C-alpha atoms as a printed R data frame, in Angstrom:
    type eleno elety resid chain resno       x       y      z
1   ATOM     1    CA   MET     A     1   0.000   0.000  0.000
2   ATOM     2    CA   THR     A     2   1.492   3.310 -1.072
3   ATOM     3    CA   LEU     A     3   0.678   6.176  1.224
4   ATOM     4    CA   PRO     A     4  -1.160   8.963 -0.601
5   ATOM     5    CA   GLU     A     5   0.340  12.425 -0.516
6   ATOM     6    CA   ILE     A     6  -1.696  15.166  1.102
7   ATOM     7    CA   THR     A     7  -2.454  18.105 -1.189
8   ATOM     8    CA   THR     A     8  -1.734  21.710 -0.249
9   ATOM     9    CA   ALA     A     9  -5.472  22.400  0.021
10  ATOM    10    CA   GLU     A    10  -5.962  19.359  2.270
11  ATOM    11    CA   GLN     A    11  -2.998  20.464  4.412
12  ATOM    12    CA   THR     A    12  -4.549  23.914  4.831
13  ATOM    13    CA   VAL     A    13  -7.911  22.444  5.855
14  ATOM    14    CA   LEU     A    14  -6.217  19.998  8.234
15  ATOM    15    CA   ASP     A    15  -4.116  22.734  9.850
16  ATOM    16    CA   LYS     A    16  -7.189  24.900 10.427
17  ATOM    17    CA   ALA     A    17  -9.199  22.003 11.880
18  ATOM    18    CA   LEU     A    18  -6.372  21.027 14.236
19  ATOM    19    CA   LEU     A    19  -5.807  24.605 15.396
20  ATOM    20    CA   ASP     A    20  -9.558  25.132 15.877
21  ATOM    21    CA   ALA     A    21  -9.675  21.958 17.985
22  ATOM    22    CA   LEU     A    22  -6.517  22.860 19.909
23  ATOM    23    CA   ASN     A    23  -7.497  26.403 20.912
24  ATOM    24    CA   PRO     A    24 -10.251  25.523 23.449
25  ATOM    25    CA   LEU     A    25  -8.068  22.830 25.022
26  ATOM    26    CA   ALA     A    26  -5.061  25.170 25.209
27  ATOM    27    CA   SER     A    27  -7.225  27.891 26.761
28  ATOM    28    CA   ALA     A    28  -8.694  25.509 29.351
29  ATOM    29    CA   MET     A    29  -5.304  24.019 30.250
30  ATOM    30    CA   ARG     A    30  -3.692  27.470 30.567
31  ATOM    31    CA   ALA     A    31  -6.580  28.699 32.720
32  ATOM    32    CA   ARG     A    32  -6.094  25.768 35.101
33  ATOM    33    CA   VAL     A    33  -2.345  26.424 35.367
34  ATOM    34    CA   THR     A    34  -2.557  30.222 35.792
35  ATOM    35    CA   GLY     A    35  -5.908  30.581 37.525
36  ATOM    36    CA   LEU     A    36  -6.855  33.200 34.919
37  ATOM    37    CA   PRO     A    37 -10.119  32.967 32.990
38  ATOM    38    CA   GLU     A    38  -9.913  31.207 29.617
39  ATOM    39    CA   GLU     A    39 -10.787  34.346 27.682
40  ATOM    40    CA   ARG     A    40  -7.592  36.000 29.029
41  ATOM    41    CA   MET     A    41  -5.236  33.250 27.806
42  ATOM    42    CA   TRP     A    42  -3.817  35.428 25.068
43  ATOM    43    CA   ASP     A    43  -3.149  38.386 27.435
44  ATOM    44    CA   ALA     A    44  -0.014  36.736 28.875
45  ATOM    45    CA   GLU     A    45   3.589  37.103 27.761
46  ATOM    46    CA   PRO     A    46   4.080  35.592 24.280
47  ATOM    47    CA   ILE     A    47   6.608  33.030 25.550
48  ATOM    48    CA   ASP     A    48   4.150  31.814 28.209
49  ATOM    49    CA   VAL     A    49   1.338  31.532 25.655
50  ATOM    50    CA   THR     A    50   3.471  29.647 23.133
51  ATOM    51    CA   LEU     A    51   4.804  27.290 25.811
52  ATOM    52    CA   SER     A    52   1.211  26.599 26.857
53  ATOM    53    CA   ILE     A    53   0.387  25.761 23.261
54  ATOM    54    CA   LEU     A    54   3.433  23.501 23.020
55  ATOM    55    CA   GLY     A    55   2.322  21.681 26.181
56  ATOM    56    CA   THR     A    56  -1.153  21.284 24.725
57  ATOM    57    CA   TRP     A    57   0.297  19.771 21.528
58  ATOM    58    CA   LYS     A    58   2.058  17.233 23.751
59  ATOM    59    CA   VAL     A    59  -1.319  16.210 25.191
60  ATOM    60    CA   VAL     A    60  -2.782  15.984 21.688
61  ATOM    61    CA   ASP     A    61   0.219  13.936 20.507
62  ATOM    62    CA   ALA     A    62  -0.305  11.428 23.335
63  ATOM    63    CA   GLU     A    63  -4.006  11.202 22.482
64  ATOM    64    CA   VAL     A    64  -3.264  10.644 18.783
65  ATOM    65    CA   LYS     A    65  -0.873   7.827 19.726
66  ATOM    66    CA   ARG     A    66  -3.549   6.260 21.948
67  ATOM    67    CA   LEU     A    67  -6.194   6.507 19.214
68  ATOM    68    CA   THR     A    68  -3.735   5.151 16.643
69  ATOM    69    CA   ALA     A    69  -3.095   2.108 18.834
70  ATOM    70    CA   ILE     A    70  -6.862   1.573 19.136
71  ATOM    71    CA   ALA     A    71  -7.233   1.790 15.347
72  ATOM    72    CA   ALA     A    72  -4.396  -0.722 14.863
73  ATOM    73    CA   LYS     A    73  -5.943  -3.117 17.397
74  ATOM    74    CA   THR     A    74  -9.346  -2.738 15.759
75  ATOM    75    CA   ALA     A    75  -7.861  -3.502 12.335
76  ATOM    76    CA   GLY     A    76  -6.092  -6.496 13.883
77  ATOM    77    CA   SER     A    77  -9.344  -7.723 15.402
78  ATOM    78    CA   TYR     A    78 -10.867  -7.719 11.920
79  ATOM    79    CA   GLY     A    79  -8.012  -9.854 10.633
80  ATOM    80    CA   ALA     A    80  -5.440  -7.322  9.404
81  ATOM    81    CA   SER     A    81  -1.874  -8.605  9.491
82  ATOM    82    CA   TYR     A    82   1.167  -6.757 10.791
83  ATOM    83    CA   GLU     A    83   2.243  -6.450  7.169
84  ATOM    84    CA   GLN     A    84  -1.009  -4.618  6.361
85  ATOM    85    CA   LEU     A    85  -0.758  -2.430  9.459
86  ATOM    86    CA   GLY     A    86   2.801  -1.515  8.519
87  ATOM    87    CA   ALA     A    87   1.831  -0.728  4.943
88  ATOM    88    CA   ALA     A    88  -0.960   1.567  6.131
89  ATOM    89    CA   TRP     A    89   1.483   3.408  8.419
90  ATOM    90    CA   GLY     A    90   4.368   3.410  5.940
91  ATOM    91    CA   ILE     A    91   6.600   1.105  7.977
92  ATOM    92    CA   THR     A    92   7.695  -2.521  7.782
93  ATOM    93    CA   ARG     A    93   5.843  -5.491  9.209
94  ATOM    94    CA   GLN     A    94   8.456  -5.690 11.954
95  ATOM    95    CA   GLY     A    95   8.057  -1.984 12.653
96  ATOM    96    CA   ALA     A    96   4.310  -2.409 13.022
97  ATOM    97    CA   ARG     A    97   4.768  -5.361 15.376
98  ATOM    98    CA   LYS     A    98   7.129  -3.243 17.493
99  ATOM    99    CA   LYS     A    99   4.862  -0.173 17.412
100 ATOM   100    CA   TRP     A   100   1.636  -2.061 18.223
101 ATOM   101    CA   PRO     A   101   2.658  -5.341 19.869
102 ATOM   102    CA   ASP     A   102  -0.879  -6.072 21.089
103 ATOM   103    CA   ALA     A   103  -2.666  -5.203 17.851
104 ATOM   104    CA   ILE     A   104  -3.005  -8.803 16.753
105 ATOM   105    CA   ASP     A   105  -3.981 -11.603 19.097
106 ATOM   106    CA   ARG     A   106  -2.294 -14.748 17.822
107 ATOM   107    CA   SER     A   107  -3.882 -17.056 20.409
108 ATOM   108    CA   ALA     A   108  -7.163 -17.534 18.534
109 ATOM   109    CA   PRO     A   109  -8.780 -15.615 15.730
110 ATOM   110    CA   ALA     A   110 -11.219 -13.186 17.365
111 ATOM   111    CA   GLU     A   111 -13.686 -13.763 14.576
112 ATOM   112    CA   ALA     A   112 -13.922 -17.448 15.478
113 ATOM   113    CA   GLU     A   113 -15.191 -16.729 18.984
114 ATOM   114    CA   PRO     A   114 -18.936 -17.046 19.529
115 ATOM   115    CA   SER     A   115 -20.761 -13.831 20.263
116 ATOM   116    CA   ARG     A   116 -24.191 -12.613 21.214
117 ATOM   117    CA   ILE     A   117 -26.348  -9.903 19.700
118 ATOM   118    CA   GLU     A   118 -29.355  -8.258 21.257
119 ATOM   119    CA   LEU     A   119 -31.915  -6.534 19.094
120 ATOM   120    CA   CYS     A   120 -35.585  -5.586 19.393
121 ATOM   121    CA   GLY     A   121 -35.789  -7.159 22.857
122 ATOM   122    CA   GLY     A   122 -34.522 -10.564 21.712
123 ATOM   123    CA   SER     A   123 -31.091 -12.127 21.467
124 ATOM   124    CA   ALA     A   124 -29.137 -14.507 19.282
125 ATOM   125    CA   GLU     A   125 -25.901 -16.424 19.612
126 ATOM   126    CA   LEU     A   126 -23.488 -16.430 16.672
127 ATOM   127    CA   PHE     A   127 -21.107 -19.362 16.461
128 ATOM   128    CA   ARG     A   128 -18.800 -21.092 14.021
129 ATOM   129    CA   ASP     A   129 -19.929 -24.564 12.980
130 ATOM   130    CA   PRO     A   130 -16.988 -26.937 13.476
131 ATOM   131    CA   SER     A   131 -17.972 -29.287 10.634
132 ATOM   132    CA   SER     A   132 -18.363 -26.654  7.915
133 ATOM   133    CA   GLY     A   133 -16.290 -23.783  9.275
134 ATOM   134    CA   GLY     A   134 -19.217 -21.511  8.418
135 ATOM   135    CA   TRP     A   135 -21.176 -19.276 10.767
136 ATOM   136    CA   ARG     A   136 -24.605 -20.078 12.188
137 ATOM   137    CA   TRP     A   137 -27.022 -18.435 14.597
138 ATOM   138    CA   ALA     A   138 -29.678 -19.456 17.116
139 ATOM   139    CA   GLY     A   139 -31.967 -16.962 18.774
140 ATOM   140    CA   ARG     A   140 -35.029 -16.159 20.832
141 ATOM   141    CA   GLY     A   141 -37.224 -13.246 19.801
142 ATOM   142    CA   ALA     A   142 -38.780 -10.876 22.305
143 ATOM   143    CA   ASP     A   143 -42.115 -12.601 21.644
144 ATOM   144    CA   GLY     A   144 -40.625 -15.908 22.883
145 ATOM   145    CA   THR     A   145 -40.193 -17.481 19.442
146 ATOM   146    CA   CYS     A   146 -37.026 -19.545 19.132
147 ATOM   147    CA   ASP     A   147 -35.338 -20.285 15.834
148 ATOM   148    CA   GLU     A   148 -31.957 -20.909 14.298
149 ATOM   149    CA   ALA     A   149 -30.283 -20.867 10.919
150 ATOM   150    CA   ASP     A   150 -31.589 -23.534  8.588
151 ATOM   151    CA   SER     A   151 -29.590 -26.739  9.091
152 ATOM   152    CA   THR     A   152 -28.091 -26.327  5.628
153 ATOM   153    CA   ALA     A   153 -27.372 -22.597  6.009
154 ATOM   154    CA   TYR     A   154 -23.776 -21.748  6.779
155 ATOM   155    CA   TYR     A   155 -22.692 -18.139  6.405
156 ATOM   156    CA   ALA     A   156 -19.227 -17.118  5.247
157 ATOM   157    CA   THR     A   157 -18.790 -14.408  7.890
158 ATOM   158    CA   LYS     A   158 -19.979 -13.651 11.396
159 ATOM   159    CA   GLU     A   159 -21.465 -10.410 10.061
160 ATOM   160    CA   GLU     A   160 -23.586 -12.285  7.515
161 ATOM   161    CA   ALA     A   161 -24.916 -14.636 10.216
162 ATOM   162    CA   ALA     A   162 -25.609 -11.601 12.426
163 ATOM   163    CA   ALA     A   163 -27.589  -9.970  9.620
164 ATOM   164    CA   HIS     A   164 -29.804 -13.037  9.239
165 ATOM   165    CA   ALA     A   165 -30.249 -13.309 13.003
166 ATOM   166    CA   GLY     A   166 -31.117  -9.604 13.073
167 ATOM   167    CA   VAL     A   167 -33.890 -10.131 10.513
168 ATOM   168    CA   PHE     A   168 -35.328 -12.921 12.679
169 ATOM   169    CA   LEU     A   169 -35.174 -10.776 15.833
170 ATOM   170    CA   SER     A   170 -36.770  -7.777 14.115
171 ATOM   171    CA   GLU     A   171 -39.655  -9.984 12.964
172 ATOM   172    CA   HIS     A   172 -40.267 -11.307 16.500
173 ATOM   173    CA   VAL     A   173 -40.726  -8.305 18.760
174 ATOM   174    CA   ALA     A   174 -42.888  -8.401 21.888
175 ATOM   175    CA   GLU     A   175 -46.527  -7.452 21.502
176 ATOM   176    CA   GLN     A   176 -47.285  -3.905 22.631
177 ATOM   177    CA   ARG     A   177 -50.156  -3.580 25.114
């Protein structure tokens, strides 16, 4: 994956959005440190103001790193490899493994684990069928109706099984009195 270059127009829009987001945080942080009201942040000595902004960027940098790690772990939970994570970030597979060591759980594929969905007052279990390797569902609607995927129906993904279970649950809501 080749990383796309950002255009000058996109850079301008990004800079403005980041500065607009930073200003309230910088004002609030400076007010806490100085005891002055937020609206007076810019009345201080220029060096104090710029150092406050620098400190605020440090907070933002830490938050971006935290959110980046969450995005990498989320991609890993959907089956992305370290090679793919590295390509998206412009680093090697080994670099991605070092940067986000917990992004990919090698113990068992997360998608293979059974899960439960709740919708319209009912619930359904999603599970992988050991004989076919496909996904199935079994559920109980809010109206008490129980059903499961047809014995010959095996879905390729957990999401597909969840969609079919969701249709069943939406058709079996509790009666309104």
